[in-house]
XYZ file of C-alpha atoms in Angstrom:
770
model
C -112.690 -43.682 -0.872
C -116.108 -42.216 -2.441
C -118.414 -43.587 0.699
C -116.238 -44.259 3.411
C -115.975 -40.626 5.072
C -117.990 -38.688 7.426
C -117.954 -35.478 4.662
C -121.347 -33.537 4.801
C -122.787 -30.306 3.004
C -122.868 -27.136 4.435
C -124.383 -24.696 2.527
C -123.465 -26.079 -0.518
C -119.431 -26.453 0.319
C -118.235 -29.590 1.178
C -116.940 -30.404 5.169
C -115.431 -33.037 7.161
C -112.180 -34.078 8.500
C -109.494 -32.326 5.946
C -107.914 -36.370 5.280
C -111.546 -37.464 4.521
C -111.648 -34.330 1.866
C -108.358 -35.077 0.487
C -109.403 -38.602 -0.088
C -112.620 -37.720 -1.630
C -111.356 -34.931 -3.604
C -108.798 -36.898 -5.151
C -111.717 -39.658 -6.474
C -113.190 -36.857 -8.688
C -116.709 -37.927 -7.359
C -120.029 -35.888 -6.319
C -121.538 -36.054 -2.997
C -125.423 -35.269 -2.897
C -127.183 -35.151 0.253
C -130.931 -35.167 0.706
C -132.431 -31.435 0.950
C -134.840 -29.805 2.977
C -137.218 -30.455 -0.138
C -136.721 -34.035 0.311
C -137.860 -33.914 4.134
C -141.608 -34.251 3.120
C -141.480 -37.397 1.421
C -141.600 -39.409 4.720
C -142.337 -42.486 2.809
C -139.199 -42.515 0.379
C -135.570 -43.600 1.406
C -133.260 -41.170 0.414
C -129.685 -41.697 1.627
C -126.307 -39.849 1.391
C -125.471 -40.479 -2.662
C -122.081 -40.554 -4.063
C -121.234 -40.851 -7.647
C -118.829 -40.174 -10.498
C -119.206 -36.244 -12.005
C -118.762 -37.934 -15.592
C -121.675 -39.907 -16.755
C -121.279 -43.552 -15.578
C -124.048 -46.188 -16.104
C -123.623 -49.907 -15.118
C -126.447 -52.060 -16.642
C -128.607 -53.726 -13.710
C -129.165 -57.939 -14.026
C -131.618 -57.871 -11.498
C -134.297 -55.252 -12.434
C -135.556 -55.747 -15.998
C -137.521 -52.575 -15.606
C -134.410 -50.568 -16.288
C -131.976 -51.633 -18.756
C -129.531 -48.996 -17.846
C -129.152 -47.310 -14.218
C -126.564 -44.311 -13.163
C -124.076 -45.453 -11.270
C -124.356 -44.570 -7.915
C -123.958 -45.716 -4.080
C -126.158 -45.312 -1.150
C -124.384 -44.293 1.804
C -127.484 -45.742 4.176
C -125.506 -46.298 7.756
C -121.976 -44.941 8.922
C -120.143 -46.015 11.915
C -117.749 -43.281 13.036
C -114.207 -43.017 13.583
C -113.397 -44.507 17.150
C -109.750 -43.885 18.256
C -109.892 -46.799 20.451
C -110.870 -49.178 17.646
C -108.543 -47.475 14.703
C -111.461 -47.724 12.276
C -114.652 -46.148 10.549
C -116.987 -47.533 8.491
C -120.122 -47.476 6.356
C -122.638 -49.758 4.659
C -123.764 -48.861 1.633
C -125.382 -50.008 -1.629
C -124.774 -49.628 -5.559
C -127.554 -48.763 -7.337
C -128.736 -52.208 -9.062
C -126.965 -54.659 -6.963
C -129.143 -56.938 -4.628
C -127.000 -56.750 -1.788
C -125.508 -54.146 1.018
C -121.818 -53.806 1.040
C -119.711 -53.200 4.070
C -116.563 -50.659 3.488
C -113.963 -50.404 6.338
C -111.007 -47.738 6.541
C -108.508 -47.330 8.993
C -104.938 -47.806 10.603
C -103.354 -50.773 8.694
C -102.475 -53.012 11.684
C -106.143 -52.996 12.711
C -107.600 -53.239 9.364
C -105.342 -56.074 8.665
C -106.092 -58.044 11.737
C -109.982 -58.014 11.172
C -109.144 -59.195 6.972
C -109.419 -62.955 6.506
C -105.626 -64.238 6.258
C -105.613 -65.369 2.473
C -106.436 -61.756 1.610
C -103.599 -59.856 3.438
C -100.507 -60.108 1.213
C -97.821 -61.962 2.910
C -95.454 -59.145 2.571
C -97.854 -56.463 3.918
C -95.499 -55.438 6.665
C -92.614 -55.092 4.587
C -94.448 -52.762 2.265
C -96.125 -50.817 5.105
C -92.851 -50.639 6.631
C -91.193 -48.812 3.289
C -93.918 -46.122 3.501
C -94.023 -45.215 7.264
C -90.174 -44.776 7.108
C -90.133 -41.935 4.762
C -93.217 -40.293 6.760
C -96.222 -41.188 4.477
C -99.787 -41.160 6.301
C -101.073 -44.867 5.475
C -104.753 -45.979 5.586
C -106.016 -49.551 4.789
C -109.388 -50.299 3.240
C -111.318 -53.207 3.075
C -114.555 -54.701 1.563
C -117.436 -57.445 2.832
C -120.691 -58.071 1.042
C -123.473 -58.865 3.551
C -125.841 -60.779 1.198
C -128.414 -61.857 3.819
C -129.293 -58.406 5.219
C -131.807 -55.740 4.226
C -132.590 -52.380 5.187
C -134.166 -52.763 8.474
C -131.350 -54.867 9.723
C -128.468 -52.467 8.697
C -130.281 -50.008 10.973
C -129.932 -52.172 13.514
C -126.679 -54.272 13.528
C -123.723 -53.078 15.505
C -120.504 -52.928 13.946
C -118.867 -55.925 16.224
C -121.484 -58.230 13.964
C -120.410 -56.716 11.008
C -116.395 -55.508 11.038
C -114.756 -59.155 10.862
C -113.720 -61.508 7.853
C -113.209 -58.437 5.966
C -111.460 -58.733 2.056
C -108.148 -56.415 2.354
C -108.451 -54.358 -0.694
C -104.681 -52.220 -0.455
C -103.421 -49.273 1.432
C -104.231 -45.394 0.734
C -100.850 -43.493 1.208
C -100.788 -39.613 2.046
C -97.811 -37.242 1.595
C -98.152 -34.802 4.732
C -95.972 -32.222 4.088
C -94.049 -30.607 6.811
C -95.618 -26.827 7.440
C -92.871 -24.293 6.952
C -93.371 -22.811 10.291
C -93.465 -26.536 12.396
C -88.738 -26.754 12.365
C -88.012 -23.320 13.193
C -90.415 -23.328 15.982
C -89.061 -26.554 17.204
C -85.689 -24.805 16.392
C -86.361 -22.404 18.576
C -88.393 -24.136 21.393
C -84.961 -26.086 22.007
C -82.794 -23.360 21.911
C -84.723 -21.614 25.032
C -84.235 -25.571 26.900
C -88.130 -26.325 26.115
C -88.714 -29.793 25.827
C -90.572 -30.693 22.557
C -92.589 -34.269 22.791
C -94.618 -35.937 20.337
C -97.654 -37.413 21.150
C -99.976 -39.233 17.878
C -102.214 -41.918 16.782
C -99.898 -42.754 13.576
C -97.722 -45.169 12.835
C -94.535 -45.379 15.185
C -92.074 -45.308 12.234
C -94.098 -42.613 10.320
C -93.856 -40.693 13.776
C -90.070 -41.161 14.024
C -89.676 -39.749 10.569
C -91.510 -36.569 11.224
C -89.810 -36.094 14.629
C -86.523 -35.976 12.840
C -87.695 -34.011 10.094
C -89.250 -31.102 12.560
C -85.678 -31.379 14.625
C -87.471 -32.892 17.288
C -85.000 -35.561 17.557
C -81.261 -34.813 16.311
C -79.583 -36.062 13.485
C -76.888 -37.858 15.875
C -79.371 -38.696 18.749
C -80.258 -41.939 19.231
C -83.702 -43.339 19.696
C -84.615 -46.161 21.894
C -88.312 -48.255 20.884
C -89.584 -49.832 23.887
C -92.183 -52.757 23.198
C -94.249 -53.905 25.495
C -95.515 -57.220 25.884
C -98.487 -58.724 28.420
C -97.507 -61.369 30.368
C -98.753 -64.731 28.792
C -99.223 -68.423 30.066
C -95.805 -68.982 29.469
C -93.974 -65.691 30.168
C -94.214 -63.132 32.395
C -94.653 -59.340 31.284
C -91.744 -58.233 29.064
C -90.229 -55.117 27.919
C -87.584 -55.141 24.945
C -85.402 -52.050 24.324
C -84.319 -51.691 20.448
C -82.318 -48.901 18.145
C -84.393 -47.730 15.837
C -81.515 -46.030 13.533
C -81.863 -48.541 10.787
C -83.879 -50.577 9.294
C -82.284 -53.357 11.078
C -82.846 -51.965 14.432
C -80.728 -53.173 17.488
C -82.466 -54.822 20.694
C -81.275 -53.278 23.613
C -82.104 -55.958 26.015
C -85.551 -57.550 27.660
C -86.714 -56.739 31.184
C -89.137 -59.223 32.690
C -91.319 -59.187 35.577
C -93.233 -61.721 37.113
C -97.461 -60.150 37.476
C -97.518 -60.080 41.062
C -93.369 -59.058 41.109
C -91.777 -55.464 40.110
C -88.395 -56.754 40.784
C -86.033 -56.425 37.836
C -82.740 -56.562 39.534
C -81.081 -59.027 37.418
C -81.361 -56.967 34.381
C -78.490 -57.111 31.609
C -77.941 -53.308 31.032
C -75.321 -51.483 29.371
C -75.328 -48.467 26.769
C -73.311 -47.337 23.603
C -70.804 -44.828 25.074
C -70.307 -43.188 21.676
C -73.171 -41.288 22.447
C -74.991 -40.787 25.597
C -77.678 -38.746 24.304
C -80.854 -40.895 23.800
C -84.840 -40.550 23.240
C -86.987 -43.009 24.004
C -89.750 -44.080 22.014
C -92.840 -46.142 22.574
C -96.724 -47.095 21.435
C -100.224 -46.726 23.009
C -99.861 -50.183 23.836
C -96.291 -50.538 25.825
C -97.727 -47.793 27.967
C -100.531 -49.807 29.092
C -97.850 -52.691 29.723
C -95.437 -50.374 31.518
C -98.000 -48.267 33.459
C -99.173 -51.538 34.838
C -96.640 -53.957 35.491
C -93.694 -51.451 35.374
C -94.726 -48.119 37.123
C -91.165 -47.083 38.449
C -89.962 -47.044 35.118
C -92.539 -44.596 33.999
C -90.351 -41.474 34.994
C -87.358 -42.369 33.608
C -90.124 -42.683 30.056
C -91.357 -39.378 30.736
C -87.898 -37.599 31.170
C -86.412 -38.933 27.830
C -89.583 -40.114 25.629
C -89.770 -38.199 22.547
C -92.159 -39.785 20.444
C -95.387 -41.437 21.963
C -97.486 -43.117 19.087
C -100.724 -45.207 19.090
C -101.786 -43.225 22.544
C -105.236 -43.280 23.678
C -107.089 -40.096 24.856
C -106.751 -41.184 28.058
C -103.192 -42.136 27.864
C -102.527 -38.415 26.855
C -103.681 -37.219 30.150
C -101.829 -39.802 31.957
C -98.885 -38.631 30.397
C -99.537 -35.007 30.854
C -100.183 -36.299 34.621
C -96.731 -38.076 34.947
C -94.967 -35.111 33.069
C -96.834 -32.509 35.895
C -95.633 -35.128 38.946
C -92.175 -34.894 37.950
C -92.200 -30.886 38.027
C -92.494 -30.305 34.135
C -95.035 -27.123 33.683
C -97.010 -28.571 30.855
C -98.093 -26.822 27.236
C -100.424 -28.979 25.033
C -101.741 -28.309 21.583
C -104.437 -30.295 20.203
C -107.042 -29.841 17.547
C -109.694 -32.827 18.059
C -111.993 -34.309 20.489
C -109.540 -36.946 21.477
C -107.453 -34.177 22.609
C -109.746 -32.958 25.400
C -108.838 -34.884 28.144
C -105.223 -33.531 28.012
C -105.840 -30.071 27.162
C -107.906 -29.623 30.507
C -104.796 -31.650 32.924
C -102.195 -29.283 30.882
C -101.090 -26.121 32.803
C -101.783 -24.361 29.325
C -103.488 -25.933 26.644
C -104.335 -24.585 23.106
C -106.433 -25.783 20.860
C -105.502 -25.322 16.956
C -108.974 -25.542 15.832
C -112.139 -24.054 16.965
C -113.954 -27.314 17.252
C -114.725 -29.236 20.499
C -110.847 -28.937 21.401
C -111.619 -25.081 21.755
C -114.151 -25.440 24.680
C -111.623 -27.594 26.594
C -108.277 -25.731 26.294
C -108.101 -21.727 27.526
C -106.107 -20.917 24.654
C -107.498 -21.267 21.186
C -104.870 -20.274 17.787
C -106.402 -18.843 14.895
C -104.069 -20.050 12.781
C -103.597 -23.954 12.549
C -100.199 -24.305 13.489
C -98.299 -24.532 16.193
C -96.417 -20.950 15.706
C -98.680 -20.064 18.406
C -96.463 -21.883 21.142
C -93.785 -19.502 21.796
C -95.929 -16.476 21.638
C -98.003 -18.524 24.628
C -95.025 -18.991 26.487
C -93.456 -15.387 25.724
C -96.801 -13.735 26.549
C -97.202 -16.449 29.729
C -93.417 -15.405 31.134
C -94.266 -11.202 30.150
C -97.336 -11.437 32.294
C -95.729 -13.139 35.148
C -93.063 -10.497 35.354
C -95.719 -8.008 34.798
C -97.358 -9.350 37.685
C -94.588 -9.033 39.948
C -93.406 -5.512 39.175
C -96.986 -4.272 39.808
C -96.830 -6.094 43.208
C -92.955 -4.691 44.437
C -94.400 -1.330 42.959
C -97.755 -1.730 45.036
C -95.566 -2.938 48.226
C -92.914 -0.244 47.853
C -95.219 2.589 47.112
C -97.083 1.857 50.254
C -93.693 1.326 52.423
C -92.465 4.816 51.186
C -96.036 6.468 52.123
C -96.080 4.632 55.322
C -92.483 6.081 55.643
C -93.592 9.377 54.829
C -96.283 9.507 57.464
C -93.772 8.223 60.318
C -91.488 10.948 59.877
C -94.296 13.422 59.726
C -95.868 11.921 62.620
C -92.386 12.813 64.684
C -93.051 16.387 64.339
C -97.134 15.733 64.726
C -97.752 16.340 61.314
C -99.237 14.488 58.396
C -100.000 14.696 54.789
C -102.793 16.781 53.977
C -105.835 15.370 52.005
C -105.064 16.497 48.984
C -101.448 15.640 48.847
C -102.888 12.161 49.222
C -105.169 12.110 46.333
C -102.108 13.711 44.048
C -99.858 11.039 45.153
C -102.785 8.217 44.362
C -104.535 9.354 41.594
C -102.329 11.255 39.383
C -98.962 9.331 40.241
C -99.217 5.971 41.305
C -102.968 4.564 39.420
C -102.003 5.859 36.327
C -98.140 4.365 36.459
C -99.979 1.299 37.471
C -102.338 1.096 34.521
C -99.757 1.522 31.762
C -97.020 0.080 33.585
C -98.501 -2.930 32.262
C -98.769 -2.152 28.562
C -95.644 -3.274 27.889
C -95.800 -6.300 24.952
C -93.970 -9.860 25.354
C -90.031 -9.592 24.143
C -89.731 -11.198 20.456
C -87.446 -14.236 21.467
C -87.583 -16.994 23.843
C -84.645 -17.334 25.911
C -83.074 -20.039 28.438
C -83.632 -17.721 31.601
C -86.787 -18.278 33.845
C -89.218 -16.453 35.654
C -88.767 -16.314 39.434
C -91.531 -19.365 39.973
C -92.698 -17.856 43.438
C -93.211 -14.210 45.233
C -91.721 -15.489 48.448
C -88.632 -16.561 46.900
C -85.240 -15.086 48.048
C -84.883 -12.451 44.623
C -88.203 -10.579 44.975
C -87.939 -10.328 48.824
C -84.707 -9.103 48.701
C -85.604 -6.393 45.854
C -88.228 -5.029 48.402
C -85.897 -4.550 51.370
C -83.035 -3.124 49.098
C -85.644 -0.645 47.091
C -87.310 0.353 50.477
C -84.274 1.023 52.142
C -83.022 2.936 49.496
C -85.953 5.147 49.678
C -86.328 5.254 53.732
C -82.430 6.489 53.376
C -83.275 9.522 50.989
C -86.421 10.554 53.152
C -84.605 10.896 56.083
C -81.661 12.407 54.874
C -83.872 15.292 53.403
C -85.422 15.723 56.332
C -82.154 16.118 58.520
C -80.806 18.274 55.824
C -83.277 20.806 55.253
C -83.213 21.579 59.024
C -79.362 22.299 59.109
C -80.598 25.189 56.733
C -80.286 29.025 58.115
C -83.725 29.846 56.732
C -85.906 26.875 58.278
C -88.068 27.499 60.801
C -89.384 23.950 62.416
C -93.447 22.975 62.196
C -95.329 24.255 64.801
C -98.409 21.821 66.036
C -102.024 23.846 65.512
C -105.737 22.812 66.616
C -106.659 23.833 63.404
C -104.605 20.655 61.564
C -102.688 22.880 59.470
C -100.074 20.813 58.037
C -98.362 23.450 55.793
C -94.491 23.195 56.530
C -90.703 22.956 55.094
C -90.808 19.175 56.611
C -93.926 18.764 54.803
C -92.509 20.110 51.316
C -89.659 18.548 51.045
C -90.819 14.852 52.252
C -93.589 15.467 49.845
C -91.530 16.730 46.683
C -88.574 14.231 47.326
C -91.502 10.793 47.647
C -93.166 12.096 44.049
C -89.852 11.292 42.321
C -89.700 8.051 44.482
C -92.799 6.652 43.362
C -91.739 7.530 39.679
C -88.620 5.723 40.046
C -89.994 2.673 41.523
C -92.151 2.344 38.470
C -89.722 2.604 36.080
C -87.052 0.393 38.043
C -89.561 -2.432 38.510
C -90.864 -2.132 34.459
C -88.116 -4.521 33.666
C -87.370 -5.187 29.821
C -85.316 -8.078 28.636
C -85.412 -11.189 28.393
C -89.211 -11.149 29.058
C -90.394 -7.803 28.097
C -90.052 -4.912 25.788
C -88.334 -2.003 27.027
C -90.245 0.688 28.216
C -89.493 2.732 24.986
C -91.691 0.435 23.049
C -94.695 1.463 25.353
C -95.308 4.838 24.418
C -98.320 5.031 26.365
C -95.994 4.246 29.785
C -92.909 6.554 28.817
C -96.008 9.302 27.985
C -97.061 9.027 31.571
C -93.554 9.308 33.118
C -92.508 12.596 30.766
C -96.034 13.541 31.967
C -95.615 13.427 35.619
C -91.841 14.007 35.954
C -92.736 17.279 34.521
C -95.295 17.580 36.851
C -93.614 16.738 39.978
C -90.707 19.045 38.921
C -93.499 21.814 38.581
C -94.384 21.698 41.579
C -91.306 21.261 43.380
C -89.130 23.949 41.458
C -91.733 26.916 40.702
C -95.376 25.517 41.450
C -98.105 27.835 40.890
C -100.297 29.464 43.642
C -103.313 27.708 43.634
C -100.960 24.428 43.297
C -99.641 25.444 46.699
C -102.843 26.663 48.403
C -104.532 23.063 47.056
C -101.818 21.092 48.657
C -101.307 23.271 51.713
C -97.218 23.485 51.101
C -94.679 25.840 52.352
C -92.195 25.825 49.942
C -88.619 26.585 50.546
C -87.786 29.953 49.906
C -84.916 29.408 47.692
C -85.246 27.865 43.992
C -81.392 26.143 44.825
C -82.584 24.327 47.388
C -85.933 23.545 45.298
C -83.189 22.263 42.389
C -81.231 20.312 44.838
C -84.548 18.222 45.991
C -84.838 17.539 42.241
C -81.361 16.403 41.806
C -81.702 14.180 45.363
C -84.553 12.505 43.466
C -82.504 11.647 40.183
C -79.441 10.127 42.280
C -82.458 7.712 44.047
C -83.185 7.176 40.643
C -79.685 5.996 39.760
C -78.994 4.481 42.863
C -82.287 2.445 42.617
C -81.998 0.993 38.984
C -78.335 -0.223 39.699
C -79.209 -2.022 42.192
C -81.949 -3.731 40.898
C -80.690 -4.270 37.113
C -76.823 -4.993 37.893
C -77.007 -6.453 41.392
C -80.134 -8.148 42.335
C -80.686 -9.306 38.560
C -76.909 -10.183 38.419
C -74.574 -11.293 40.991
C -77.127 -11.672 44.216
C -79.617 -13.623 41.217
C -76.358 -15.930 40.242
C -75.619 -16.365 43.823
C -79.126 -17.377 45.138
C -79.272 -19.758 42.163
C -76.172 -21.537 43.010
C -77.101 -21.578 46.452
C -80.656 -23.196 46.048
C -80.048 -25.404 43.241
C -79.425 -28.844 44.780
C -82.898 -27.803 47.207
C -84.943 -26.733 44.185
C -84.080 -30.094 41.977
C -84.685 -32.214 45.381
C -88.007 -30.652 46.245
C -89.288 -29.389 43.270
C -88.292 -30.247 40.145
C -88.187 -34.271 40.134
C -86.796 -34.913 36.795
C -83.637 -33.154 37.308
C -83.033 -36.290 39.978
C -84.173 -38.637 37.473
C -81.973 -36.968 34.473
C -79.274 -37.376 37.147
C -79.988 -40.505 38.094
C -79.902 -42.184 34.184
C -76.420 -39.600 33.416
C -74.996 -41.445 36.123
C -75.973 -45.160 35.613
C -73.850 -46.187 32.474
C -75.839 -49.307 32.573
C -79.003 -47.861 31.448
C -80.999 -48.426 29.573
C -80.217 -52.286 28.629
C -78.209 -53.323 25.644
C -77.148 -56.821 23.887
C -75.820 -57.919 20.858
C -78.816 -59.111 18.866
C -80.843 -58.112 16.215
C -84.309 -57.756 14.885
C -86.163 -56.612 12.177
C -88.934 -53.290 12.286
C -91.762 -55.246 10.524
C -92.023 -57.034 14.176
C -92.891 -53.980 15.673
C -95.530 -53.430 13.255
C -96.943 -57.135 13.508
C -97.037 -56.153 17.571
C -98.684 -52.908 16.752
C -101.730 -54.728 15.011
C -102.809 -55.839 18.816
C -102.707 -52.194 20.541
C -104.772 -49.683 20.931
C -104.561 -46.618 18.741
C -106.169 -42.735 18.617
C -105.974 -39.946 16.615
C -102.596 -37.498 16.270
C -101.970 -34.708 19.081
C -99.144 -32.860 20.306
C -97.594 -31.579 23.408
C -95.732 -28.514 22.673
C -95.289 -29.729 19.381
C -97.272 -31.588 17.101
C -97.518 -34.198 14.146
C -100.620 -32.667 13.350
C -98.512 -29.805 12.041
C -97.395 -32.115 9.123
C -100.455 -31.981 7.827
C -101.877 -34.997 9.324
C -104.952 -34.363 11.937
C -108.128 -33.396 11.631
C -108.971 -30.190 11.147
C -107.733 -27.366 8.604
C -103.943 -27.657 9.800
C -104.301 -30.049 6.463
C -102.224 -27.788 4.014
C -101.643 -30.104 1.006
C -101.744 -34.090 1.076
C -101.285 -36.165 -2.042
C -103.162 -39.185 -2.241
C -102.712 -42.697 -4.020
C -103.354 -46.331 -3.556
C -100.983 -48.993 -3.204
C -101.268 -52.651 -3.412
C -99.514 -54.610 -0.556
C -97.456 -56.661 -3.017
C -96.470 -54.029 -5.229
C -92.933 -52.809 -4.604
C -93.059 -48.850 -3.806
C -90.912 -46.445 -5.276
C -89.895 -42.784 -3.027
C -89.037 -39.871 -5.082
C -86.477 -37.899 -3.556
C -89.131 -34.702 -4.247
C -92.796 -34.969 -2.845
C -95.496 -36.861 -4.418
C -97.047 -33.807 -6.881
C -95.260 -36.472 -9.727
C -96.925 -39.110 -8.288
C -100.450 -40.936 -10.084
C -103.335 -40.062 -8.093
C -105.814 -42.643 -8.103
C -109.200 -41.635 -9.668
C -110.815 -45.080 -9.699
C -110.198 -48.344 -7.333
C -111.416 -51.654 -8.990
C -112.339 -53.458 -5.744
C -113.768 -56.844 -7.990
C -115.441 -56.206 -11.306
C -118.072 -58.516 -10.454
C -118.937 -56.314 -7.726
C -118.788 -52.673 -9.293
C -118.025 -51.606 -12.246
C -116.054 -48.017 -12.052
C -115.105 -47.719 -15.906
C -116.611 -44.225 -17.135
C -118.801 -46.022 -20.022
C -120.450 -42.811 -20.930
C -123.745 -44.132 -21.646
C -126.414 -41.642 -21.354
C -129.565 -42.289 -19.577
C -132.282 -43.744 -21.697
C -134.724 -40.848 -22.950
C -138.374 -41.223 -21.819
C -137.830 -43.289 -18.515
C -137.571 -41.448 -14.908
C -135.055 -40.847 -13.243
C -134.015 -43.966 -11.302
C -132.397 -43.256 -8.361
C -131.385 -45.173 -5.281
C -134.214 -44.429 -3.404
C -135.823 -46.479 -6.000
C -133.657 -48.842 -6.053
C -133.824 -49.523 -2.486
C -137.788 -49.655 -2.302
C -137.619 -52.159 -5.273
C -135.268 -54.141 -2.920
C -137.016 -54.374 -0.132
C -139.957 -54.862 -1.819
C -138.219 -57.860 -2.981
C -137.054 -58.921 0.651
C -141.024 -58.725 1.847
C -140.651 -55.105 3.375
C -143.804 -54.428 4.734
C -145.198 -51.094 3.553
C -146.224 -48.431 5.746
C -149.169 -48.641 7.377
C -150.482 -44.778 7.634
C -149.130 -42.127 5.070
C -148.993 -40.012 7.693
C -145.637 -39.157 8.847
C -143.978 -41.013 11.290
C -141.548 -38.225 12.857
C -142.476 -35.151 13.608
C -142.131 -32.335 11.369
C -142.184 -34.677 8.214
C -138.076 -35.566 8.922
C -136.418 -37.941 6.562
C -136.668 -41.246 7.967
C -133.395 -42.335 6.999
C -131.629 -39.394 8.792
C -133.748 -39.825 11.979
C -135.383 -42.932 12.861
C -134.416 -45.046 15.657
C -134.068 -48.551 16.208
C -137.698 -48.393 18.110
C -139.161 -46.259 15.464
C -137.762 -48.868 12.712
C -139.949 -51.725 14.549
C -143.001 -49.057 14.526
C -142.571 -49.156 10.851
């Protein structure tokens, strides 16, 4: 617990994996690394040293020159954590000992498989089951003495050569408290009809416990474990389906296939009719078996799968790809390097840390929890709604102006230059800029944004709105000609377009541009109302006031600049403003009540079957499972959950991550998402008791007694002998290497550029030269 970790010091502060930090803090030890002043001592081996904070010394039996030596452990080699290997290890040496030691920690199943069978308690799986079922994070610890190894060999040896025949020490149990934000976020996503899937490197039973705690799996919903077995000489590849509701689970059935055949037509299939709602849960090992021998089942597992445990980084990306092939739009949350592949593959990757995952994902959350997921979805929907609105607005603006020009061309007139500039710069550009400043709606809804601009509703909206604007322009053009004071425009060579027709068409089109900006700036359910966008609201008020001023009582310089010939009666000018208001009301009623109400419902009903078949294959798969009452398979046998744990021992695992929701939000993954972890060690032969509350009252093991003959961990409190120079782990290593025949350096010159410490920098080739 004090030495097998990847913790380092940065500016005097401990930094590393949060689980490692909590584990190390519970030991009440200190970590010392060689500082910059030590790098000049090229001929002194200075490893990272850990030691108790309180004085603690042991009597050395190997070196008579020192009567008492402080209790220190030097870390001389580290094999970093590998998600595929499910473990990490370090080679260390205790001050005063004449041998190196190997300390290993990792997943209980993997560590147990590497240990000597006589050191693993017979009730190992039963004890592990009790803890994992309650959602605790369990890590196994093991140790091995390396008696015939010197320092040079420790730097050259591979982990495969030493990580075997270990002695099992015990289990490190940590409580991962569910963050207060997690369950409400999962509930909000479920209410919005957004699936949440957990993909983790933790034990299956721990993952299932967390999934139920955060309401990812409902209390009355069944979970079916899918356990896959590779083919053997005596049996083909097999899939077992088992209920996971109780400690004694009911196997659902078995599905067999020959290695060269995928025929599963003879499978016995039946399901409990009392509760048709069920979820699948499987491990990375089972995923690999099914992907190779039962690929036709993957879509069904992806559609109903809720928990995927012990998944490797490659399998995470494979799962995302399968979901995308089924028509899902996948959002992925992750915080570690193992999540980078899936983050890149997903439609929207969200990094919950600023480490490696932030480089691979387009979004990075400043808060280490999944509270950002609804925000990203709401913002995405609001952005898409804004994009569609801007597109329709700009398209209608062009069509309105094109209509104005066509009508004026009919009498051989046109819009004036400053008329074009006023429409484009003062009205359209300003409204287009402030249009997009409306924030996303505060709540997720089940309603979805249209997925394509070329779908029926956007095109129908463009057509109807354009038709309304054309009708009002043509009507105004025809109505002004019926007035007794009307004088028709006479073409001239000076291109003087001042006329009653131009003034009428220009003034009414101003209100049409403003009306469409409001109509297409939709609020609920994806954006807030325009009243929340004060910039846009102020812009509308300004351009409406300017347009009304120009229409009713323009100043002389306005008339001259825009080349207007205003109708002589104020009443007619007011009628133009009123027509603009009626135009706005008709447009907003058509858009909000007809297109977004009745028409949208009819279009959805007419295209539902086509969309489900061509685009959303997951709907087809879901319908097949609902219609097939004989799937998944069931029989009446019973089996113990410990068999599943034993089977996991031969699987592959990896670090935790999430897809839309995450076990890491239970404070168990590898970054600052960890809120609080209480750690204690337990011997598998003991009977654990589970408190009804959190583990605040549980004892935290400050010392782990590995072996009295190996390491003495009691705090004796003996002071260092006075008058003697400080005895360090570096001195002890030097004495040890001399006794083992380690050669002296041939030259006092630094072996590495800059005099770097050889413990930190040198490679195998440099060791050979040394």
